[in-house]
């Protein structure tokens, strides 16, 4: 159960990172 929760956190963090990087690139243009 703990491992699954950790995996969800990691996946969510990675998704947020991708989204944030994408938005930052748009702002710089």
Coordinates of C-alpha atoms in Angstrom, one line a residue:
X1 CA 0.0 0.0 0.0
X2 CA 2.8 2.4 0.9
X3 CA 4.6 1.5 -2.4
X4 CA 1.5 2.2 -4.4
X5 CA 1.1 5.6 -2.7
X6 CA 4.7 6.5 -3.3
X7 CA 4.4 5.5 -7.0
X8 CA 1.3 7.8 -7.3
X9 CA 3.3 10.7 -5.8
X10 CA 6.2 10.1 -8.1
X11 CA 4.0 9.9 -11.2
X12 CA 2.0 13.1 -10.1
X13 CA 5.3 14.9 -9.5
X14 CA 6.7 14.0 -12.9
X15 CA 3.5 15.0 -14.6
X16 CA 3.5 18.4 -12.8
X17 CA 7.1 18.8 -13.8
X18 CA 6.3 18.2 -17.4
X19 CA 3.3 20.6 -17.3
X20 CA 5.3 23.3 -15.5
X21 CA 8.2 23.0 -18.0
X22 CA 5.8 23.2 -20.9
X23 CA 4.1 26.3 -19.4
X24 CA 7.5 27.9 -18.7
X25 CA 8.5 27.4 -22.4
X26 CA 5.3 29.1 -23.5
X27 CA 5.9 32.1 -21.2
X28 CA 9.5 32.6 -22.6
X29 CA 8.3 32.7 -26.2

